[in-house]
XYZ file of C-alpha atoms in Angstrom:
564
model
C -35.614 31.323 36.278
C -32.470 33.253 37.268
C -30.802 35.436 35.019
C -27.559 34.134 36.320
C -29.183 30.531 35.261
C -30.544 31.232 32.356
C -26.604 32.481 31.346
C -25.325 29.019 32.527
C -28.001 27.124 30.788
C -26.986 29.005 26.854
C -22.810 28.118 28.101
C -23.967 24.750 28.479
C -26.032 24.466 25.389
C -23.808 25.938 23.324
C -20.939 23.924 24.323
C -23.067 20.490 24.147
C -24.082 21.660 20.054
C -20.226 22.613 19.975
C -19.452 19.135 21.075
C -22.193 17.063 18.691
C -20.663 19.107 15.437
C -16.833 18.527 16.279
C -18.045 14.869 16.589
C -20.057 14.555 13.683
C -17.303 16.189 11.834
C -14.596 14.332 12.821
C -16.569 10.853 12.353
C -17.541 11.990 8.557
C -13.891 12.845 7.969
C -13.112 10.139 9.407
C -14.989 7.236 7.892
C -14.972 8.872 4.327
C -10.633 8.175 4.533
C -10.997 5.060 5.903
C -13.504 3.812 3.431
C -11.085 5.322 0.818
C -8.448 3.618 2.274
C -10.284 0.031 2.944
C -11.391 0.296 -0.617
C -7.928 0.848 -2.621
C -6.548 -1.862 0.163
C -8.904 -4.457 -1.311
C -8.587 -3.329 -4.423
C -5.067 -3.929 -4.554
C -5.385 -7.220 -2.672
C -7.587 -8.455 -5.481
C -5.282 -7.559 -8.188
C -2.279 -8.838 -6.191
C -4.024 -12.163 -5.801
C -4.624 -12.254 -9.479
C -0.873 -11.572 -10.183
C -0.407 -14.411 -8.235
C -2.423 -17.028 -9.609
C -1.069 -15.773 -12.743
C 2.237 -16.780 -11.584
C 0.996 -20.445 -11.148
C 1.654 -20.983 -14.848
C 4.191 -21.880 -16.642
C 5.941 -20.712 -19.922
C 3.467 -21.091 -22.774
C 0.994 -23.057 -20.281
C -1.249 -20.006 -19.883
C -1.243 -19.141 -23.772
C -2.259 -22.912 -24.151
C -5.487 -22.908 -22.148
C -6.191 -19.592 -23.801
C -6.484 -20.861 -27.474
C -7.721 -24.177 -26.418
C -10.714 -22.327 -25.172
C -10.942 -20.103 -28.234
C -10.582 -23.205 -30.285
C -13.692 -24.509 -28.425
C -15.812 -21.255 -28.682
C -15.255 -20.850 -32.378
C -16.232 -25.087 -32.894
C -12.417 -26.355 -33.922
C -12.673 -28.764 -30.824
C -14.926 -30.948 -29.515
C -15.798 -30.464 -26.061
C -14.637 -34.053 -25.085
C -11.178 -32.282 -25.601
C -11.776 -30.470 -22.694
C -12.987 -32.861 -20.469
C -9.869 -35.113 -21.673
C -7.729 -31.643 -20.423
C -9.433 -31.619 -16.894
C -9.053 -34.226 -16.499
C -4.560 -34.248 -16.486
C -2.602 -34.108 -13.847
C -1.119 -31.114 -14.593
C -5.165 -29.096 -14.552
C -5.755 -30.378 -11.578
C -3.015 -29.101 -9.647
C -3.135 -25.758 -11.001
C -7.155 -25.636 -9.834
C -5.915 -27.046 -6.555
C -3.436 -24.088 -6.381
C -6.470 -21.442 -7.373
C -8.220 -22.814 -4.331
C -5.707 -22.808 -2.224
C -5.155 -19.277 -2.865
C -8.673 -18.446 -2.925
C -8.973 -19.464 0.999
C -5.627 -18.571 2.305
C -6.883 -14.884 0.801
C -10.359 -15.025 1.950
C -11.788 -14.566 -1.381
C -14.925 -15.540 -2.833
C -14.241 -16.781 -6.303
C -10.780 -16.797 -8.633
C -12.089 -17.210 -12.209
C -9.782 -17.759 -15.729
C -11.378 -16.644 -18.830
C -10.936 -16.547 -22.550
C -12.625 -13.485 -23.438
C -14.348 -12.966 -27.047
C -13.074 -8.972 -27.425
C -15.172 -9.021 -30.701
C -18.385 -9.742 -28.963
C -17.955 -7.643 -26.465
C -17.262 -4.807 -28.548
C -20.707 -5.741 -30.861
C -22.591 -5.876 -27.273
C -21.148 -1.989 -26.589
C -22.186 -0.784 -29.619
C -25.726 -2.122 -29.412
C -25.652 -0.585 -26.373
C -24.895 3.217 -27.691
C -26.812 3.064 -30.248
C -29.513 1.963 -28.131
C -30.819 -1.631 -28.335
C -28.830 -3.600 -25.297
C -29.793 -4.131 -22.241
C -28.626 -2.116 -19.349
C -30.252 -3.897 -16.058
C -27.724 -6.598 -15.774
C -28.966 -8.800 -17.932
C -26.678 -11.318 -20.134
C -28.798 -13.559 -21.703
C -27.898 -14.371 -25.350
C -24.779 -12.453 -24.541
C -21.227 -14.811 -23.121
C -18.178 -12.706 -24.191
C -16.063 -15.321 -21.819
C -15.362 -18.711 -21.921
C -13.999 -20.405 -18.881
C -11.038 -22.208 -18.270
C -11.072 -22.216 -14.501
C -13.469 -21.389 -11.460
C -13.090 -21.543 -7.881
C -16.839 -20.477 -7.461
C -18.917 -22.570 -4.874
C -21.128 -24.087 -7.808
C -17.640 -23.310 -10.549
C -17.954 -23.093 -14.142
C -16.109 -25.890 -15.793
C -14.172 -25.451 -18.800
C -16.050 -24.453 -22.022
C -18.526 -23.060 -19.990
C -20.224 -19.918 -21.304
C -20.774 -16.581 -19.259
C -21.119 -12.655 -19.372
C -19.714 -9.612 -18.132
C -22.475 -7.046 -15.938
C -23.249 -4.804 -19.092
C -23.547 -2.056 -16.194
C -19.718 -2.208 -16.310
C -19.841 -2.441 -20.202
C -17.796 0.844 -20.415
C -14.611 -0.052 -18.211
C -14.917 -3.517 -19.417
C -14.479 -2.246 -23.162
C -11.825 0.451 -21.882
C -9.910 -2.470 -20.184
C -9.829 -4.683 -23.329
C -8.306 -2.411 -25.581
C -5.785 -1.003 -23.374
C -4.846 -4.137 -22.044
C -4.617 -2.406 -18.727
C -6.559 -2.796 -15.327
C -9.239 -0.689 -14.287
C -9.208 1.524 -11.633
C -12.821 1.191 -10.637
C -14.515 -1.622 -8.751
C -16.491 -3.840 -10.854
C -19.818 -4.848 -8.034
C -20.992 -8.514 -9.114
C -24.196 -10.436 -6.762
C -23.551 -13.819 -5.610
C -24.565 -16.063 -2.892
C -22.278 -14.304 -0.864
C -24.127 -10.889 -1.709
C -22.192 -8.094 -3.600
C -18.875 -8.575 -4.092
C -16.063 -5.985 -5.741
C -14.528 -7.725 -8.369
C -10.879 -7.155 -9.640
C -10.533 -8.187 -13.409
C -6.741 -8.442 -14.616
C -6.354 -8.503 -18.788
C -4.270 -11.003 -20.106
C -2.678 -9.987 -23.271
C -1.304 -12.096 -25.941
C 0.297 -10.648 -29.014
C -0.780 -7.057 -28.308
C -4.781 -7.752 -28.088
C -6.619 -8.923 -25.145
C -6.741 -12.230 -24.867
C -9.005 -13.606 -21.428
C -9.273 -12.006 -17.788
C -8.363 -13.541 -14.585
C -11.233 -12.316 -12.201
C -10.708 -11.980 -8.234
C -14.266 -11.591 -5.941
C -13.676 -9.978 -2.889
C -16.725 -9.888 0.058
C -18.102 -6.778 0.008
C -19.857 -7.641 3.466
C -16.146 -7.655 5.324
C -15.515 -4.076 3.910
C -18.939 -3.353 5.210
C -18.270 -4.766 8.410
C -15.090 -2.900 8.624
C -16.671 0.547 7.834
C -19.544 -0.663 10.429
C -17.377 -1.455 13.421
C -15.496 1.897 12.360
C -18.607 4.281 12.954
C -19.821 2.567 15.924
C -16.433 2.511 18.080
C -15.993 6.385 16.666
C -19.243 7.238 17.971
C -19.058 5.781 20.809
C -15.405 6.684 22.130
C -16.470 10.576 20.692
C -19.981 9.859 22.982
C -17.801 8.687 25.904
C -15.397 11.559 25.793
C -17.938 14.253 25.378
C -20.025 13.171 28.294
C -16.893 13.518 30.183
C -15.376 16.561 29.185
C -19.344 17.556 29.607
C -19.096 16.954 33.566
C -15.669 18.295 33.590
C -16.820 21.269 32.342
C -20.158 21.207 34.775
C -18.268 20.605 37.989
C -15.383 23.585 36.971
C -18.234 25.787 35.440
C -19.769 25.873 39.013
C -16.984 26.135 41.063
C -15.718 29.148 39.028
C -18.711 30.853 38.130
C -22.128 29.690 39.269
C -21.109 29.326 43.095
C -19.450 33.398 43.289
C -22.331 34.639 40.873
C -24.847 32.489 43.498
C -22.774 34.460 46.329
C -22.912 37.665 44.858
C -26.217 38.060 44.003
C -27.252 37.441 47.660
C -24.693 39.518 48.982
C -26.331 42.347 46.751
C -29.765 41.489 47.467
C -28.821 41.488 51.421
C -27.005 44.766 50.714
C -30.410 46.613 49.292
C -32.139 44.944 52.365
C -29.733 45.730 55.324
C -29.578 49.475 53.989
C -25.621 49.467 52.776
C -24.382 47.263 55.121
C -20.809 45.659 54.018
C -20.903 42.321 53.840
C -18.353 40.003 55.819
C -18.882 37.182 52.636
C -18.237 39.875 49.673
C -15.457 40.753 51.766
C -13.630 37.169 51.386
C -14.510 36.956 47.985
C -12.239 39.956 47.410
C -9.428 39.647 50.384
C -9.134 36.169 51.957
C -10.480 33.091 49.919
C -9.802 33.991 46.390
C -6.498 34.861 47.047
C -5.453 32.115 48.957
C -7.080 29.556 46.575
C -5.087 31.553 44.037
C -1.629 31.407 46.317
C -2.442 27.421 46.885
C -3.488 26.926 43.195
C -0.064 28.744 42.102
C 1.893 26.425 45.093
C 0.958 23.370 43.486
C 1.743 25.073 39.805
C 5.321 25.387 40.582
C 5.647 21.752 42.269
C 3.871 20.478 39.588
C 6.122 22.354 37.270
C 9.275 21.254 39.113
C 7.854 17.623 38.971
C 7.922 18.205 35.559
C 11.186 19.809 34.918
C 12.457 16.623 36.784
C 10.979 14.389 34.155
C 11.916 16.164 31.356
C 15.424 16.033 32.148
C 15.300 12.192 32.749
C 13.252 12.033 29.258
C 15.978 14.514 27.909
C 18.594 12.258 28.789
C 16.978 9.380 27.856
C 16.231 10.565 24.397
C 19.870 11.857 23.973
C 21.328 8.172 24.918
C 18.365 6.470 22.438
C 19.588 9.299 19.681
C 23.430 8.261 19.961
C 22.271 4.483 19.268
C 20.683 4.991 16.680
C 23.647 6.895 14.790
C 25.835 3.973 15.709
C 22.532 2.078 13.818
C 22.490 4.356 11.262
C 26.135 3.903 10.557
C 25.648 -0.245 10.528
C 23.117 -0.227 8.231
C 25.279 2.551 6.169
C 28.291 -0.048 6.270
C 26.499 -2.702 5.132
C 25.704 -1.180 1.702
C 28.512 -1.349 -0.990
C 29.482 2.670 -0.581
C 32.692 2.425 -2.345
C 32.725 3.943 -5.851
C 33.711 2.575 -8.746
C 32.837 -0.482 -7.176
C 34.807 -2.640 -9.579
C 37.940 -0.515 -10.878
C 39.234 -3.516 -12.527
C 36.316 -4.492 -14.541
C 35.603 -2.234 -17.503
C 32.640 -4.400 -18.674
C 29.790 -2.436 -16.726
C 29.074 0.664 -14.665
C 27.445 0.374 -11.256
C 25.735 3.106 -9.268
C 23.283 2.950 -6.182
C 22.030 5.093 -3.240
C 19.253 4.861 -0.426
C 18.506 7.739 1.696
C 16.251 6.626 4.856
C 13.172 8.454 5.785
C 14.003 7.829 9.511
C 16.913 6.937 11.151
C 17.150 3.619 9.516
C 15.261 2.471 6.953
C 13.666 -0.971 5.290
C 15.105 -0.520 2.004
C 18.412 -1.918 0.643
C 20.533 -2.287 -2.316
C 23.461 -4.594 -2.963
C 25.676 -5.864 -5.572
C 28.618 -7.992 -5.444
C 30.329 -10.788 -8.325
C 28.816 -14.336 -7.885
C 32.308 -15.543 -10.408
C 34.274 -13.661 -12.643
C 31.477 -13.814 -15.190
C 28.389 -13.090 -13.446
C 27.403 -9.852 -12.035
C 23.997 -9.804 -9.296
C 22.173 -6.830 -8.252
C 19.184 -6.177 -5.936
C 16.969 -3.734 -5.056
C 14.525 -4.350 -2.465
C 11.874 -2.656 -0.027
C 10.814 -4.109 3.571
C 7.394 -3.151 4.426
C 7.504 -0.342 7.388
C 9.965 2.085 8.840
C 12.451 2.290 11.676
C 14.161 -0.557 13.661
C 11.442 -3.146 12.928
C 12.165 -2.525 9.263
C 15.924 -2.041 9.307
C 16.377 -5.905 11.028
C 14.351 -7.292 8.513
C 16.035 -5.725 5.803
C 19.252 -7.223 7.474
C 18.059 -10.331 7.441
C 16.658 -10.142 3.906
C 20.206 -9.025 2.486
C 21.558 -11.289 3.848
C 19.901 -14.138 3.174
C 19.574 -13.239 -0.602
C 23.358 -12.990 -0.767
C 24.075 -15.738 0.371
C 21.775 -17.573 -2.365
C 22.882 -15.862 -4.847
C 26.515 -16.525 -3.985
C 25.870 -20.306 -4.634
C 25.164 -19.967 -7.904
C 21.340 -20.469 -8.345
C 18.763 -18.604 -10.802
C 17.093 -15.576 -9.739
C 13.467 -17.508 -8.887
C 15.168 -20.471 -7.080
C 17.108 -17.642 -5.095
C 14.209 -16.070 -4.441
C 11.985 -19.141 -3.654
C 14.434 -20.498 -1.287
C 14.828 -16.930 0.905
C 10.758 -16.300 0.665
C 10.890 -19.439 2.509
C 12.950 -18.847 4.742
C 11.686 -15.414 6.046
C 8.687 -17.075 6.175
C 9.880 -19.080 9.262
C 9.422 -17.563 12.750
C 7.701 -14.438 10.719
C 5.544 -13.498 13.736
C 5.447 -9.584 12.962
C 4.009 -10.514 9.692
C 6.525 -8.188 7.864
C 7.346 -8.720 3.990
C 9.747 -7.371 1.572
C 9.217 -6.681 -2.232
C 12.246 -7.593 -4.077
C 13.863 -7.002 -7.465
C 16.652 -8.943 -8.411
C 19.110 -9.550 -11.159
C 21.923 -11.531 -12.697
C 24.286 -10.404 -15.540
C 26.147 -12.723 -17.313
C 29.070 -10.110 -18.319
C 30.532 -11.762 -21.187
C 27.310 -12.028 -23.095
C 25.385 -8.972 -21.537
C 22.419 -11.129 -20.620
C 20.587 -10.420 -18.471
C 18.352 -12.837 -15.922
C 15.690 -10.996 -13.564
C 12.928 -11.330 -11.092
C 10.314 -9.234 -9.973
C 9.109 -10.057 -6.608
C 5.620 -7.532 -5.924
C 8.354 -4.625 -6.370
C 8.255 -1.324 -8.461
C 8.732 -1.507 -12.775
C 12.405 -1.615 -13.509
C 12.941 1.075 -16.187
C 15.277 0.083 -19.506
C 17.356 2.198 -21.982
C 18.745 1.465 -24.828
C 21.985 2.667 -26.295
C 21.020 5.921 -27.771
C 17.510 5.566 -26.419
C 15.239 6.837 -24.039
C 14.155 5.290 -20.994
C 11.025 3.312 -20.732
C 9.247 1.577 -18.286
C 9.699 -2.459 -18.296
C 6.445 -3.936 -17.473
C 7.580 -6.980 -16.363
C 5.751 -10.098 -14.889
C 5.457 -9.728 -11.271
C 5.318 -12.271 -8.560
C 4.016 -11.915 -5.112
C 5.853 -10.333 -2.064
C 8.392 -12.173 -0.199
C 7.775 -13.662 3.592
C 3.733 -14.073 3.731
C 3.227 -17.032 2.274
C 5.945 -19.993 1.525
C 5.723 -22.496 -1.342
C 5.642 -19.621 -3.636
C 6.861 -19.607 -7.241
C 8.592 -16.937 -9.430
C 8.668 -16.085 -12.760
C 11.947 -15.070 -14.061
C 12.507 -13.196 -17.508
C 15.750 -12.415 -19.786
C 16.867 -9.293 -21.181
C 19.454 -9.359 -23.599
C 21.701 -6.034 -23.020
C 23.911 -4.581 -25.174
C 26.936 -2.210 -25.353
C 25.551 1.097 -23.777
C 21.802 -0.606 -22.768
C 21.395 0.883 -18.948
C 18.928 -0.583 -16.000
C 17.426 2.080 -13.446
C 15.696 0.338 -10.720
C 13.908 2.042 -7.956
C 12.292 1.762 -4.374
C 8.817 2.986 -3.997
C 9.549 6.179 -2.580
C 11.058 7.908 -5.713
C 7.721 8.396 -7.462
C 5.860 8.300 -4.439
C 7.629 11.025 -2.820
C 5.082 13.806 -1.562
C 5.752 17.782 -1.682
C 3.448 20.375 0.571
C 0.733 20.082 -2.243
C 0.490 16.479 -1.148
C 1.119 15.999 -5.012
C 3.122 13.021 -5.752
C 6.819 12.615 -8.061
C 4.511 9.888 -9.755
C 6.293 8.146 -13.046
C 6.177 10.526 -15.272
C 8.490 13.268 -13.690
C 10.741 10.171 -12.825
C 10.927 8.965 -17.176
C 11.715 12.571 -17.410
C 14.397 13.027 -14.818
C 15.973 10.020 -16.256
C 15.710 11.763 -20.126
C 16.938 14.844 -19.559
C 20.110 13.766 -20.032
C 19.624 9.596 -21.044
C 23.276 9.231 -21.820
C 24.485 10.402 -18.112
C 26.984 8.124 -16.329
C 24.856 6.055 -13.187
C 26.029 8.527 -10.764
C 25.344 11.774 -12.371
C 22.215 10.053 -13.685
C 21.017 9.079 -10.051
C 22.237 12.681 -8.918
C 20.161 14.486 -11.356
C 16.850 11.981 -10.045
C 17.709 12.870 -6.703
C 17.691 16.586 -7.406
C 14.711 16.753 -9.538
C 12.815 14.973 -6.274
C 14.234 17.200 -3.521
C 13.540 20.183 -5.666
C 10.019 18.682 -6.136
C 9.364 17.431 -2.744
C 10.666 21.241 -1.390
C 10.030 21.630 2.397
C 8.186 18.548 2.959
C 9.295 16.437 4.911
C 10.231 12.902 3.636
C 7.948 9.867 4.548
C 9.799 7.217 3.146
C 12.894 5.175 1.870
C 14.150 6.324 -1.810
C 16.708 3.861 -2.654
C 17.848 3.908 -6.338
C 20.285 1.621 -8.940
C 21.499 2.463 -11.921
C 23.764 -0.036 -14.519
C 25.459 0.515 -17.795
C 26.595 -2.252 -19.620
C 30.068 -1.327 -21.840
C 29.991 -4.964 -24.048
C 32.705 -7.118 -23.299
């Protein structure tokens, strides 16, 4: 072999093992995000479909079922009591709801569960100190007793069953906090493995059941399948080509004139010095006018170009000025005048919302629905840009105009999820919080639709998060039912409610504001007026976020109630 073509043969080897690690790189990278992603997405699908199944229930109903079934466990009832309970009107629709949700969701089994904390604390100790069993097996061991099942073969209610003791740990953790897990917890069924998300219900500060959400494992798997392959496969596809690319250029530019000149130099030693003609175009005639026609098409090519980037310049300049005059719609369509009510001395009303883009999905909005009654909103559209800022218009809108006819905050919000779910093509939703003061009394009536904990403070207080009940998001699925609560405010009691992108908001670390920094923006100095309150929030997060850059809406609401 030719030591010319032994040189091209390392180039191309080298470049080819280049190639295969950039790939392989890029695909690990690649599928170990998206299977981080995929895996918090379902994750928080399964809890959000618990949280709405939980929302099926009315006032004291869900308490109900959970003593009945304790009642049962611990022999106060018969089980004919039971049966006599399925068999109402009232059981039946709710399990009719569960599996409607179950297959507009695409999960495999909803499950309601009293849950015997005692037990399953005796089980975890037998387990530390050695004598329980930790290969999955439950037998002698039922912590819960069902209420309702959605399962292909359900449980009924009274039934008996267990927890995995493999998950004994978080299952434990998650009973005394009263908090959901983090972690996945992987159950078999005839559907194979399934992660399941297990939401505590908690009655009088103590665990009380579980509603239980099973999500097919074999669609993430699927997901994470299809992923690799069409990665591979477009990487394989692009490499081959950039492969010939490189081949066909690699030849023309260096084998071919390393072919020529070797000959020439062999024919030199042979013909005793004579000059070649060839050698002689290499250096004077072809080179050169390859290089003058290769540098001829350069500057039409660059003129070409020069020609389109003034049209895209211009272009771009004309899309820019609309979207000011956008910018400045949406702007004016936000109550931006301060005090907002100078003739009401019975509350204090502050809000911003500064868009990550242009325009932005989130919006706030407050306005008198009588002389008595005082509504406020707070609400975040899901995406950016145009897209978002219409559907934000037609959110507002449609909410104030509920509200202005004097319904409650759920029937307001009932009516408008309905109506954005007409027509709702782009499959966009909007998580909402809303509220109604009644100003002579100071209470105060709210609704939490899928949006961010409202956060409370009491006069000469801190603030604390509100964990209120939560309902689903608003435009994905009509029919849907919130849960309303009351707070009862008094003289100097102030609201702070928020948009996602306060605590979410990233600086170059990629470390997020998170909750805490925002509790202790807010208590720095608790007894601030709304707008030097909000001002001091927004500080502490541009401070935070430094040079970043900002990735999405912050919209925040503050309101002080002075007593009548």
């Amino acid at each position: 072999m030719k030591k010319h073509s032994v040189l091209v043969l390392k180039i191309l080897t080298g470049f080819t093992v280049l190639a295969v690690l950039i790939c392989a790189a890029c695909t690990g990278v690649g599928y170990i995000q998206y299977r981080d992603y995929i895996q918090k997405q379902y994750n928080d699908i399964a809890y959000q479909i618990a949280e709405t199944f939980r929302g099926f229930f009315e006032e004291g109903e869900l308490e109900g079922y959970i003593h009945m079934a304790a009642r049962y466990k611990a022999g106060e009832i018969p089980r004919e009591a039971l049966e006599q309970e399925m068999g109402t009107q009232r059981y039946q629709a709710l399990r009719a709801q569960m599996d409607r949700l179950r297959e507009h969701m695409g999960a495999n089994d909803i499950y309601f569960a009293q849950l015997d904390v005692e037990e399953l604390y005796g089980y975890y100790q037998k387990q530390l100190e050695g004598a329980g069993d930790t290969e999955g097996g439950t037998e002698g061991w039922n912590p819960m007793t069902y209420i309702m099942d959605s399962y292909v073969e359900p449980y009924r209610f009274g039934d008996m069953g267990g927890l995995n003791p493999l998950y004994i740990k978080e299952a434990v953790a998650l009973a005394k906090s009263g908090q959901r897990s983090d972690s996945y917890f992987i159950s078999k069924s005839v559907y194979g493995y399934n992660p399941s998300a297990i939401l505590p219900i908690v009655l009088d500060g103590a665990t009380a059941a579980v509603i239980g959400v099973e999500i097919p494992m074999a669609t993430l798997q699927k997901a994470l399948g299809d992923y690799v392959s069409h990665s591979v496969l477009s990487m394989l596809i692009v490499t081959v080509l950039c492969l010939a690319v490189y081949v066909h250029i690699l030849y023309r530019t260096i084998i071919a004139p390393i072919n020529l000149i070797a000959a020439e130099a062999s024919s030199f030693v042979k013909e005793e010095n004579q000059v070649s003609t060839e050698l002689e175009k290499i250096r004077t005639g072809d080179e050169i006018q390859t290089l003058s026609e290769t540098l001829l098409k350069m500057e039409l090519d660059i003129n070409h170009y020069i020609d389109n980037l003034t049209k895209v310049t211009a272009e771009k300049e004309r899309i820019s000025a609309e979207l000011n005059v956008a910018t400045q719609i949406q702007a004016d369509m936000l109550p931006r005048i301060f005090p907002a009510f100078p003739g009401r001395q019975e509350f204090d009303i502050f809000a911003t919302m500064n868009p990550a883009k242009e325009v932005g999905g989130d919006f706030y909005d407050f306005f008198l629905t009588d002389a008595d009654h005082l509504a406020f909103v707070v609400a975040d559209v899901s995406g950016k840009g145009i897209p978002a800022a219409l559907f934000m218009v037609i959110s507002k809108t449609l909410i104030k105009n509920q509200a202005q006819m004097g319904d409650s905050p759920a029937r307001i919000l009932q009516a408008v999820n309905d109506q954005l779910c007409e027509n709702n093509e782009a499959e966009m939703f909007v998580t909402v919080w809303l509220g109604i003061l009644e100003i002579s009394t100071g209470k105060l009536t709210a609704v939490n639709a899928g949006h961010e904990y409202p956060i409370m403070k009491k006069d000469g207080g801190v603030f604390e998060m509100l964990d209120d009940p939560h309902g689903f998001v608003m435009g994905v699925m009509p029919g849907m039912r919130y849960q309303e609560y009351e707070i009862q405010m008094h003289r100097g009691d102030s609201i702070y409610v928020y948009s996602d992108g306060a605590p979410d908001a990233v600086n170059l670390q990629e470390e997020q504001f998170e909750r805490e920094r925002l509790l202790a923006s807010l208590n720095r100095i608790p007894g601030a007026a709304p707008i030097e309150l909000l001002g001091q929030v927004k500080g502490d997060i541009d401070a935070f976020v430094g040079e970043a850059a900002q990735f999405d809406d912050i919209t925040m609401l503050c309101m002080r109630y002075c007593g009548n």
